[in-house]
CSV table of C-alpha atoms in Angstrom, one decimal:
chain,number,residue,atom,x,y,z
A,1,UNK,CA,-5.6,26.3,-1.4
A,2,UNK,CA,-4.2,28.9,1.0
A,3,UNK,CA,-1.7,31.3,0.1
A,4,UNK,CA,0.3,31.3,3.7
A,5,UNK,CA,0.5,27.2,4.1
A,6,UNK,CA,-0.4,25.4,7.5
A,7,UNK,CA,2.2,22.9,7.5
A,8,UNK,CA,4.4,23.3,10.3
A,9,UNK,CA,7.1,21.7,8.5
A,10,UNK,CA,7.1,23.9,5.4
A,11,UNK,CA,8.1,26.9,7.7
A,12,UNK,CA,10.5,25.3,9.5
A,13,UNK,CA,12.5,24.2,6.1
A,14,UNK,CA,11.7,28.3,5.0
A,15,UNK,CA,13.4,29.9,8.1
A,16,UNK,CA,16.2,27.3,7.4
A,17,UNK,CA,17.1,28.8,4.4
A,18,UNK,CA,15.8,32.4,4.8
A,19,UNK,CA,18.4,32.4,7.9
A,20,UNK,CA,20.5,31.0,5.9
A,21,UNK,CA,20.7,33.1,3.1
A,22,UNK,CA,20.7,36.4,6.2
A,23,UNK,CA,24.2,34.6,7.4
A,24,UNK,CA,25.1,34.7,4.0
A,25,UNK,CA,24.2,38.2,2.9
A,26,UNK,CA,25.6,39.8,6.3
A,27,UNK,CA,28.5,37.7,6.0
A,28,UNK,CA,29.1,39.5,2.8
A,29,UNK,CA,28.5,42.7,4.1
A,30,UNK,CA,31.2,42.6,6.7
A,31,UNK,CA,33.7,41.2,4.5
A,32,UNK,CA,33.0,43.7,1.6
A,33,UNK,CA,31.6,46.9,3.5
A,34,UNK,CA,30.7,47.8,6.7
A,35,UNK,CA,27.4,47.0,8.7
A,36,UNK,CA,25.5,49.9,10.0
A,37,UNK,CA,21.8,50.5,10.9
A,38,UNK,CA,20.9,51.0,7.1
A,39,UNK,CA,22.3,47.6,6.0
A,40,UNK,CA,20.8,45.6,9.1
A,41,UNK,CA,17.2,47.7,8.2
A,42,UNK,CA,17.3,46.7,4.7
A,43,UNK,CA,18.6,42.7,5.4
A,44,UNK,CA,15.2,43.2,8.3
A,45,UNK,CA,13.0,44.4,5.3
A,46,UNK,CA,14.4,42.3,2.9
A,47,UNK,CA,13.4,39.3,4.9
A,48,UNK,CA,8.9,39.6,4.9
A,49,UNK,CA,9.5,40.5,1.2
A,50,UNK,CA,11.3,37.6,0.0
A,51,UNK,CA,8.8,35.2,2.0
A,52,UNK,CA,5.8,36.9,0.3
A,53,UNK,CA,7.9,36.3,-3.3
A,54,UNK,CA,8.4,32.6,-2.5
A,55,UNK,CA,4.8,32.2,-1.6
A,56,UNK,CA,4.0,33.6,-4.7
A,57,UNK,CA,5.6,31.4,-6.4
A,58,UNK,CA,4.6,28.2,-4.6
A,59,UNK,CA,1.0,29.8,-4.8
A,60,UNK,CA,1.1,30.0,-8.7
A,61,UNK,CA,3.0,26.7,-9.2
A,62,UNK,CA,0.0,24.9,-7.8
A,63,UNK,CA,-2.8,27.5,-8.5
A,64,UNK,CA,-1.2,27.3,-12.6
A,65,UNK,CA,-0.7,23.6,-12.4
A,66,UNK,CA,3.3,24.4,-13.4
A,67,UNK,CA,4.1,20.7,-12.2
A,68,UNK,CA,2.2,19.8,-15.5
A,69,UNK,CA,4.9,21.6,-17.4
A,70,UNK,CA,7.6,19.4,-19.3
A,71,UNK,CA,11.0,20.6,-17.8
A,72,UNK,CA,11.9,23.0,-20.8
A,73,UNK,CA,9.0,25.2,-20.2
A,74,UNK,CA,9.1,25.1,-16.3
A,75,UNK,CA,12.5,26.1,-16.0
A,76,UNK,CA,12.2,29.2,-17.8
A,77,UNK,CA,8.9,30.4,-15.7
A,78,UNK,CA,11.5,29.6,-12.9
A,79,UNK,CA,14.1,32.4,-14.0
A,80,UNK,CA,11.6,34.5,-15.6
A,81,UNK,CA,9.9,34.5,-12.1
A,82,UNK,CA,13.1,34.9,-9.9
A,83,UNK,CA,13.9,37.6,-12.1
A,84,UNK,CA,11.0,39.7,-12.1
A,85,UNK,CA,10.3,38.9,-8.4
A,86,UNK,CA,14.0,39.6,-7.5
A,87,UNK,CA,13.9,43.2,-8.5
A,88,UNK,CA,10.5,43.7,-7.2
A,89,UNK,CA,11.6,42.8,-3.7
A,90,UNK,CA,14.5,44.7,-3.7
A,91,UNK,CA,12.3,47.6,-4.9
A,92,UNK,CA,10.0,47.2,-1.9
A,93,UNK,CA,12.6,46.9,0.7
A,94,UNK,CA,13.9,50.4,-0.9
A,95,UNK,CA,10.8,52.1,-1.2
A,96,UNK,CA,10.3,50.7,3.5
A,97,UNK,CA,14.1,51.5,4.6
A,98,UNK,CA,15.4,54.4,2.0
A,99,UNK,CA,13.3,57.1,3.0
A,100,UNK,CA,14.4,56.8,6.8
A,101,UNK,CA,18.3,57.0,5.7
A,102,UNK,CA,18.1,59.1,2.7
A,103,UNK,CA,19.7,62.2,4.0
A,104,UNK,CA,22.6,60.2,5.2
A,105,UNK,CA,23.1,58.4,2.2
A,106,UNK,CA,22.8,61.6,0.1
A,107,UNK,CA,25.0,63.1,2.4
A,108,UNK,CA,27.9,60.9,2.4
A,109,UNK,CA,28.4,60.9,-1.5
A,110,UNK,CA,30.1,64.4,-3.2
A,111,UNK,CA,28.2,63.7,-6.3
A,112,UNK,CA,24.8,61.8,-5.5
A,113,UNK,CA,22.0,61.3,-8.2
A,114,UNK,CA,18.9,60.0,-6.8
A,115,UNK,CA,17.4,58.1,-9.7
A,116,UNK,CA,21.1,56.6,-10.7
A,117,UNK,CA,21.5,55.7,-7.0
A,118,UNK,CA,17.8,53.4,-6.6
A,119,UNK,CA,18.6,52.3,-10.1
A,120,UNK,CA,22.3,50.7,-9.1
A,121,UNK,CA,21.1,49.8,-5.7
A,122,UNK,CA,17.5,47.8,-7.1
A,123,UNK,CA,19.5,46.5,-10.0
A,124,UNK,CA,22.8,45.1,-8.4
A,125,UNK,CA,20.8,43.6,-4.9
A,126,UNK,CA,18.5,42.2,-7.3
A,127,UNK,CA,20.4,40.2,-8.9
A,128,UNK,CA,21.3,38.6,-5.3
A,129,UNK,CA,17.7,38.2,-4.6
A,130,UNK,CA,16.7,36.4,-8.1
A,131,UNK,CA,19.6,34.1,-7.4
A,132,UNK,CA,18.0,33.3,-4.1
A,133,UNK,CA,14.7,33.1,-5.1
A,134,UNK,CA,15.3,30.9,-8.1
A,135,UNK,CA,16.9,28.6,-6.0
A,136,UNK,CA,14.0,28.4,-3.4
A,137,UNK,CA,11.9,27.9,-6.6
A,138,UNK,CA,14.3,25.3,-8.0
A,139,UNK,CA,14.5,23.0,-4.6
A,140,UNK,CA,10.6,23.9,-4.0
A,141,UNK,CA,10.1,22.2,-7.7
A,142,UNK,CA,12.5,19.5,-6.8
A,143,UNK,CA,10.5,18.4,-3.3
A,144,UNK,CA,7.2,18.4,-4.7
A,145,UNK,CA,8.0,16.6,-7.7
A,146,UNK,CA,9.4,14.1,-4.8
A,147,UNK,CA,6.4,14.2,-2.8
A,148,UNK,CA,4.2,13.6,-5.7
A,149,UNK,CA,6.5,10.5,-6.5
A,150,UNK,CA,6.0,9.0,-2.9
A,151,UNK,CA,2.2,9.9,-2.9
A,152,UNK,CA,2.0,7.5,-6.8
A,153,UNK,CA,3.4,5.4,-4.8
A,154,UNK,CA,1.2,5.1,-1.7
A,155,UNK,CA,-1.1,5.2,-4.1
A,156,UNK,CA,0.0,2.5,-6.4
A,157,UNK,CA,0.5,0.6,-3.3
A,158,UNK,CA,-2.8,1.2,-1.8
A,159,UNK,CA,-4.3,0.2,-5.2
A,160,UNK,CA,-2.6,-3.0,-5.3
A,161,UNK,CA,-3.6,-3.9,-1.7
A,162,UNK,CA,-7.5,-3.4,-2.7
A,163,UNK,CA,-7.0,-5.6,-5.9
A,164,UNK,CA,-5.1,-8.0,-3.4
A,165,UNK,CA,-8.0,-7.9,-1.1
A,166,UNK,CA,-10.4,-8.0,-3.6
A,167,UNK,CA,-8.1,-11.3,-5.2
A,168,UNK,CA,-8.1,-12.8,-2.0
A,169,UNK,CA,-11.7,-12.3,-1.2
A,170,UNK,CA,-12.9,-13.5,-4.6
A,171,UNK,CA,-10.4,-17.0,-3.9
A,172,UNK,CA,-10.9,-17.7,-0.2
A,173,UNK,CA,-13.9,-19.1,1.0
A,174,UNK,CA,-15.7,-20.7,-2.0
A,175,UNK,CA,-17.7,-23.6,-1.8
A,176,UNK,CA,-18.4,-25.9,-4.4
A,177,UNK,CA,-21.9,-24.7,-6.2
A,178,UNK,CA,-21.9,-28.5,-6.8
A,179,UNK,CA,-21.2,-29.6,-3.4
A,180,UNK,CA,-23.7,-27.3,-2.0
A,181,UNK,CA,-26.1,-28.6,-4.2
A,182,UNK,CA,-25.4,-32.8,-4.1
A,183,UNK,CA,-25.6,-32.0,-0.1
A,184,UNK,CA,-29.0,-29.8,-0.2
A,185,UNK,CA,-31.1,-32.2,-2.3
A,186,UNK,CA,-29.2,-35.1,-0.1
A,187,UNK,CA,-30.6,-33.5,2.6
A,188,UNK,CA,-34.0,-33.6,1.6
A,189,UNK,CA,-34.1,-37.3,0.6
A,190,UNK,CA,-32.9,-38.0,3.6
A,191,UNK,CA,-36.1,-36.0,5.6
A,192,UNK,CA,-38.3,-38.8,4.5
A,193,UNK,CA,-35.5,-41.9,5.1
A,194,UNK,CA,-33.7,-40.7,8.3
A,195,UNK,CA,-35.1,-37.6,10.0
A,196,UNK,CA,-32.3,-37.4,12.8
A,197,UNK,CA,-29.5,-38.1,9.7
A,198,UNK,CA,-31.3,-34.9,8.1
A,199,UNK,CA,-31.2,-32.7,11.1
A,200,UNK,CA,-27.6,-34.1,11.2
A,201,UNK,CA,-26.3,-32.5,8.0
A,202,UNK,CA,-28.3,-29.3,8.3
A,203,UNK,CA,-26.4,-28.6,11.2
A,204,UNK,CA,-23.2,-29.5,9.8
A,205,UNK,CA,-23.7,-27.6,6.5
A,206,UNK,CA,-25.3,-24.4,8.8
A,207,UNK,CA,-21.5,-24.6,10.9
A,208,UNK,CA,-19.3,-24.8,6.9
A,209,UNK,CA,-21.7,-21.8,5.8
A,210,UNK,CA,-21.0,-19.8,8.9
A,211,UNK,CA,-17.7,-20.2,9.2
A,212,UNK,CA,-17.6,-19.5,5.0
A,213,UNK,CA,-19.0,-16.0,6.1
A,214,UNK,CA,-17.2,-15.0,9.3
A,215,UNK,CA,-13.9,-16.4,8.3
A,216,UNK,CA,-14.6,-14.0,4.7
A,217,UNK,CA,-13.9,-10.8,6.5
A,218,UNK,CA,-10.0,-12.5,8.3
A,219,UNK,CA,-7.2,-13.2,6.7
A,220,UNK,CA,-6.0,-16.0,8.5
A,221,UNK,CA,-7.9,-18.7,11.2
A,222,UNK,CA,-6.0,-20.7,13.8
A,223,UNK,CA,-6.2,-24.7,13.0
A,224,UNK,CA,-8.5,-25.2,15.6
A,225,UNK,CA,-10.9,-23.3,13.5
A,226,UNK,CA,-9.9,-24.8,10.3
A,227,UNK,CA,-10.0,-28.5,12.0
A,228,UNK,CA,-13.7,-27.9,13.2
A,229,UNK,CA,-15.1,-26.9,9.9
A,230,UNK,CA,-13.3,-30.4,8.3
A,231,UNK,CA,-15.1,-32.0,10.8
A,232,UNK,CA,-18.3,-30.6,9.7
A,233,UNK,CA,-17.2,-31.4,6.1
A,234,UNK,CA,-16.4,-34.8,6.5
A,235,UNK,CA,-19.4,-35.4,8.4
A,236,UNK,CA,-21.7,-34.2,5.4
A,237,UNK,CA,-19.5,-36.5,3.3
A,238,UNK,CA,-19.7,-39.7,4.9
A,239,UNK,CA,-23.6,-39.3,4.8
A,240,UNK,CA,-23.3,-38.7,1.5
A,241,UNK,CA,-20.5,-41.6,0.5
A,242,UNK,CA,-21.0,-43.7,3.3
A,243,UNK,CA,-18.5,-46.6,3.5
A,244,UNK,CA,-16.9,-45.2,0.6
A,245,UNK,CA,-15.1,-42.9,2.5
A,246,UNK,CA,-12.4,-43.8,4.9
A,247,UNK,CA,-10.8,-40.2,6.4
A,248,UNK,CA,-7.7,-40.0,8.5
A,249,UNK,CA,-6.3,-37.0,10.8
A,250,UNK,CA,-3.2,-36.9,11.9
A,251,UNK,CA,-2.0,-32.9,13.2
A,252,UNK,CA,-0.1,-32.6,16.3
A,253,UNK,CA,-2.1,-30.9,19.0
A,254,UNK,CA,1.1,-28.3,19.0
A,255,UNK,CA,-0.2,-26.8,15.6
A,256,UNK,CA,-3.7,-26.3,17.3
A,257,UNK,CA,-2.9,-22.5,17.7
A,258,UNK,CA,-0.9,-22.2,14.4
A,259,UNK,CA,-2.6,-19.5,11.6
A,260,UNK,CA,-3.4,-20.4,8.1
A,261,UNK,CA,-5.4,-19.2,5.6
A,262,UNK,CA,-9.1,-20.3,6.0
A,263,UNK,CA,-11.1,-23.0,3.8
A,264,UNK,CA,-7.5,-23.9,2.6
A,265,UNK,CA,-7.6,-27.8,4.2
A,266,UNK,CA,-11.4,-27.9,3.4
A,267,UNK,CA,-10.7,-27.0,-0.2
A,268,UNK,CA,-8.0,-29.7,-0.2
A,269,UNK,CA,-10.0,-32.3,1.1
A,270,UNK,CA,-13.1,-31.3,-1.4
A,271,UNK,CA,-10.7,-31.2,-4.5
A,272,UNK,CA,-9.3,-34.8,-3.3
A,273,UNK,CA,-12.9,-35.7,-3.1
A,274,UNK,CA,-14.3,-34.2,-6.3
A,275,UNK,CA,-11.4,-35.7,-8.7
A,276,UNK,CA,-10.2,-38.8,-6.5
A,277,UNK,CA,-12.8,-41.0,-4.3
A,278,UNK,CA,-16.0,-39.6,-6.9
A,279,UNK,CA,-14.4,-41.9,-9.5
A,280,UNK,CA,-14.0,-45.1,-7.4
A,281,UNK,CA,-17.3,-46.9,-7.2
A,282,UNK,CA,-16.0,-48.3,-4.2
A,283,UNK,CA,-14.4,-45.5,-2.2
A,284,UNK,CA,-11.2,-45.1,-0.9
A,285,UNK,CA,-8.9,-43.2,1.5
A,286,UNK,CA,-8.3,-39.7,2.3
A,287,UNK,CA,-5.6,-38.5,4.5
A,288,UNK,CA,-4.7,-35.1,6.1
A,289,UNK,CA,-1.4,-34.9,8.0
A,290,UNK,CA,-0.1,-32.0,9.9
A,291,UNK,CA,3.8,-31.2,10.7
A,292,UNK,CA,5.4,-28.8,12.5
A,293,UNK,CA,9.2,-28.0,11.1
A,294,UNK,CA,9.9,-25.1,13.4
A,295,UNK,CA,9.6,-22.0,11.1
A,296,UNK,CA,7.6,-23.5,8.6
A,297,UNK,CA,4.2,-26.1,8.7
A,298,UNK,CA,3.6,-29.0,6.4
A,299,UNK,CA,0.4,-30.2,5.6
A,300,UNK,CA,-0.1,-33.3,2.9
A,301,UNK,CA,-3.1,-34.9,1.8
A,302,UNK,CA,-3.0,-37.7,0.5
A,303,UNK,CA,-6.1,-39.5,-1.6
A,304,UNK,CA,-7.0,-42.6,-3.9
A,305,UNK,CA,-7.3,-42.5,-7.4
A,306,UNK,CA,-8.4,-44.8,-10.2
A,307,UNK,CA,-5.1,-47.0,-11.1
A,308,UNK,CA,-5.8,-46.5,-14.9
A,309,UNK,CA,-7.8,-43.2,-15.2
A,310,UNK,CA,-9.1,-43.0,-18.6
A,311,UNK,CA,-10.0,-39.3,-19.3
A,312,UNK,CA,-10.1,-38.4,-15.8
A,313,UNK,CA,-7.3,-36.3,-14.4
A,314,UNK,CA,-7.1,-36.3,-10.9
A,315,UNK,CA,-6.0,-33.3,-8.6
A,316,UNK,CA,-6.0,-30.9,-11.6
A,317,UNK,CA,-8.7,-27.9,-12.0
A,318,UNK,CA,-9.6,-24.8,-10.5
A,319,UNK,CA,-9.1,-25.9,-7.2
A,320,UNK,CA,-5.5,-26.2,-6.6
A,321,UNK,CA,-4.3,-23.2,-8.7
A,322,UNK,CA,-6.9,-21.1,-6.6
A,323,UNK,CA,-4.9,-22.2,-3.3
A,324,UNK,CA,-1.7,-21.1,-4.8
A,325,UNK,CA,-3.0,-18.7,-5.8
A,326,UNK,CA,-4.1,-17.4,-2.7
A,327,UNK,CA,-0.9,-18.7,-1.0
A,328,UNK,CA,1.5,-16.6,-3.2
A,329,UNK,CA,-0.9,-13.3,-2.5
A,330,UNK,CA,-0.5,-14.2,1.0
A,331,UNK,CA,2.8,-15.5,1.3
A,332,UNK,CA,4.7,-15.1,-1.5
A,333,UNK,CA,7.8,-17.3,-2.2
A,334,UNK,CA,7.8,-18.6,1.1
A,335,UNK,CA,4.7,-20.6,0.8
A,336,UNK,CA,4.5,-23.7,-2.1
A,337,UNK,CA,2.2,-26.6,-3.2
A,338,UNK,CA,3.8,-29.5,-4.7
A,339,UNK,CA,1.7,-32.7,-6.2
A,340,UNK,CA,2.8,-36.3,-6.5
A,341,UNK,CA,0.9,-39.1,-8.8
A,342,UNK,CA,1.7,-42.4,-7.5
A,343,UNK,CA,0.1,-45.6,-8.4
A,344,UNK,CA,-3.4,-44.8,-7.0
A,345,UNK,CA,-2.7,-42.4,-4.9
A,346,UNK,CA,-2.4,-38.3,-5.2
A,347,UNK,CA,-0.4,-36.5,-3.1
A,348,UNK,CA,-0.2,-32.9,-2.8
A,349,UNK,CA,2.0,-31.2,0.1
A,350,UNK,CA,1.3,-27.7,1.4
A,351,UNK,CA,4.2,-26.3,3.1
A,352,UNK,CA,3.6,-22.4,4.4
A,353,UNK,CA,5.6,-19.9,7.1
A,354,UNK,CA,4.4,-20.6,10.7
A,355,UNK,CA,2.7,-18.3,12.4
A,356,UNK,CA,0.9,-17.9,15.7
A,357,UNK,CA,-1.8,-15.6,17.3
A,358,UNK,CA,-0.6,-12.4,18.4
């Protein structure tokens, strides 16, 4: 910690006030007195001497750790400090200018006592300076105690955006353990049955897990992107389900360069999967519709349930409150998730700001 500080801006705000408090003081002078060259000396001297008093102050307050103090201990280091410092700056700008006008100050009183004269002189000006110095102390105390507030806050804030990060990281981008596993050991039944069908799905599942990494380090993938993963997805599926799966696109080419959060429309289709089609020996259908509604984008998708479930609950899980909650992280209010049980079908409608590529 340096006792002069390098901030350009802390010496600008000092020679503020120190001219400041010069107006004032030889304001004074010409109102009450006269100016001559002792005065305009000692308001000279006076002015290196206060500085080094202030930074003395500022030094100790941070050297000391004063901003620990409560309020009803700091405030009395403040005066007692102004005080002692006052007098001891008026002493030194005495002991520079005196000696070179002594004789004429001696000389232009009948009566003149030395001792009495520095006494009155250190004493009354002193009393000016501690007023100026505690004040100096007082607004120093009150910025820095501001500053610290703003740099909790930054900080506070920067905290919260790493535990957002870290949220959003641990949400997006999660593939079903299960889903990896049902497609791995499909994969290498399939070897012996259907060689090209194997080579198939390892490419498919080699494009979901690369796009599971790189999209891991954005926040946000354009459609296209999300689209082609789907793709990928569905493709894995269908060798999985076969005819049991009927899936339907339907997104306006317009929303191709849109931005969304990625894994978001996989994670849809794979929780409609996982808690819809699974339970139908027979399959069923699985929808995903895009809509564009100017400041805002709507997907639903929409898949087939068992018309009397018996301890099956479709939709419900980790899956859905994941997206939401990666959506409100994201997004806040202006992005929602609503579901809809008809008979045998669930619905659930994703409706988020729109946003393009920059």
């Amino acid at each position: 910690m340096k006792f002069f500080p390098r901030e350009g801006q802390f010496w600008i705000y000092h020679g503020a006030a120190m001219t400041f408090v010069v107006m004032v003081t030889l304001l004074s002078i010409l109102l009450f007195g006269r100016l001559d060259a002792n005065n305009l000396a000692s308001t000279l001297a006076w002015m290196p001497a206060y500085t080094i008093a202030v930074l003395g102050f500022r030094w100790l307050y941070l050297h000391r750790r004063w901003a620990d103090l409560p309020m009803g201990r700091l405030v009395p280091v403040v005066i007692g400090y102004g005080s002692l410092s006052g007098f001891a700056v008026m002493a030194t700008v005495a002991a520079m200018v005196m000696p070179f006008f002594w004789q004429q100050i001696s000389a232009s009183r009948a009566e003149f006592n030395s001792l009495d004269f520095l006494a009155r002189n250190i004493l009354g000006n002193g009393l000016q300076a501690q007023l100026f110095i505690g004040a100096w102390a007082f607004v120093y105390v009150s910025a820095a105690a501001a500053q610290r507030a703003r740099e909790g806050e930054l900080k506070n804030l920067r905290l919260q955006m790493s535990l957002k990060a870290a949220q959003l990281s641990s949400l997006s981008n999660q593939l079903n353990p299960h889903f990896l596993f049902n497609t791995l050991n499909n994969i290498r039944f399939m070897i012996h049955e259907d060689g090209s069908r194997a080579d198939a799905m390892i490419v498919a599942l080699s494009e979901l897990l690369r796009y599971s990494l790189e999209s891991s380090q954005q926040g946000k993938v354009k459609l296209t992107q999300e689209l082609a993963v789907i793709e990928a997805f569905i493709s894995i599926m269908r060798t999985q389900m076969e005819d049991r799966l009927d899936f339907r696109l339907s997104v306006p080419a317009s929303m191709s360069s849109c931005l969304l959060p990625p894994m978001v429309l996989q994670l849809l289709l794979e929780n409609a999967i996982k808690h819809g089609l699974d339970h139908l020996p027979q399959g069923g259908m699985i929808s995903l519709e895009g809509e564009d509604r100017g400041d805002s984008l709507t997907f639903t998708v929409v898949n087939a349930i068992p018309r009397a479930p018996a301890n099956i609950k479709p939709g419900l899980g980790l899956g859905l409150p994941n997206i939401e909650h990666r959506l409100r992280l994201l997004y806040g209010d202006r992005a929602t998730i609503r579901t809809q049980q008809t008979a045998g079908c669930f619905h659930v409608e994703l409706n988020m700001p729109k946003e393009f590529v920059s």
